[in-house]
Amino acid sequence: MASIIQFSNVTYSYPRTDTPAIRDISFEVEKGEFVAMIGPTGAGKSTLCYCFNGAVPQLFSGEMSGTVDVAGCSTFEKEIPVLAQHVGLVVQNARTQLFNVSVLQEVGFGCENLGMPREVIRDRVRQALEFVGLTGFEDREPGALSGGQQQRVAIACVLAMDPDILVLDEPTSELDPIGSEQVMEVIARLNHELGKTIFLVTHDMEFVAKYARRVFVLSDHQLIKVGTPEEIFSDQALLEQARIRPPQICTVAMKLREMGYLITSIPLTMEEAVPLFTGLSHG
Ligand code: ADP
């Protein structure tokens, strides 16, 4: 399958800093893939997310080398509004991205800026709100919604632009468990119902285990490992190095293995664990 995202030897330093925030990052992502990026605070995850829509380096300036191509566009050559039609970026705290007086205006804002016809905008906004489960919220003020609803409005805003790629930077880190679940469910459906390419930064390892096809581990400003969730979550040395706590079910399996039980593979979900744990015997 063709790759839709290509980072080649990307190194970037913010203005007035000596050390790069991300260093020599190279990877490709296929169209329709679900990639999760994990790693400790300060590793460079947000900075990397800002590379997708050209904000790094176009808005932040600073020093950048290497190349980033998304949906066939170089982020050096195309302007941010053009890139926004290919990549939607949702940040950690949606509140900072919402500034219109109504949800309707908020979600239609990007399309209006592109000068789309009114009927097209209306349809896109309706579909986007329906998708995130916020039909009926059109006249509400974004600032007055719950954190989870705001995050879903932010997703609807980028969805209305119909990008192929969605980049989400810790979209649930400030939400309560119910709000998080609702947002994560929307993200999973973006991938499997609409076929969107997802690049998700999160600390929610249960979600990573369940949905990500590949996991990128960023530590100390570098991409130190790319693997399947099973490869990543069973690599004890890597988990320690990148300060990652795997899903609880993986920890239980590894503990059982340490205790001498025959665990043939590390399960990622309860569904996978039940047959593995049934009738366990000592090795
Ligand atoms: P993460 O998202 O993994 O927590 P960040 O991308 O936010 O990491 O930060 C990576 C590095 O870049 C850190 O050392 C951080 O201090 C630095 N950094 C982030 N934003 C800025 C900025 N606007 N100016 C200067 N340095 C920054």
CSV table of C-alpha atoms in Angstrom, one decimal, residues 100-107 125-126 128-130 132-150 152-153 156 182:
chain,number,residue,atom,x,y,z
A,100,ASN,CA,-16.6,31.0,17.9
A,101,VAL,CA,-19.9,31.8,19.6
A,102,SER,CA,-21.8,28.7,18.4
A,103,VAL,CA,-20.9,25.1,17.6
A,104,LEU,CA,-22.4,25.6,14.2
A,105,GLN,CA,-20.0,28.5,13.4
A,106,GLU,CA,-17.1,26.7,15.0
A,107,VAL,CA,-17.4,23.6,12.9
A,125,VAL,CA,-21.1,20.5,9.4
A,126,ARG,CA,-24.3,18.3,9.8
A,128,ALA,CA,-19.4,16.0,11.2
A,129,LEU,CA,-21.6,16.7,14.2
A,130,GLU,CA,-23.6,13.6,13.6
A,132,VAL,CA,-19.2,12.8,16.8
A,133,GLY,CA,-22.6,12.4,18.4
A,134,LEU,CA,-23.3,16.2,18.8
A,135,THR,CA,-26.4,16.6,16.6
A,136,GLY,CA,-28.6,19.2,18.4
A,137,PHE,CA,-25.7,21.1,19.8
A,138,GLU,CA,-25.5,23.6,16.8
A,139,ASP,CA,-26.6,26.6,18.8
A,140,ARG,CA,-24.6,25.9,21.9
A,141,GLU,CA,-21.6,28.0,22.9
A,142,PRO,CA,-18.4,25.8,22.6
A,143,GLY,CA,-16.9,27.4,25.7
A,144,ALA,CA,-19.8,26.2,27.8
A,145,LEU,CA,-19.6,22.6,26.9
A,146,SER,CA,-18.0,19.8,28.9
A,147,GLY,CA,-14.3,18.9,28.2
A,148,GLY,CA,-15.3,15.8,26.3
A,149,GLN,CA,-17.9,17.6,24.2
A,150,GLN,CA,-15.4,20.3,23.4
A,152,ARG,CA,-15.6,16.2,20.0
A,153,VAL,CA,-16.4,19.6,18.6
A,156,ALA,CA,-15.8,17.8,14.1
A,182,GLN,CA,-16.6,8.8,24.1
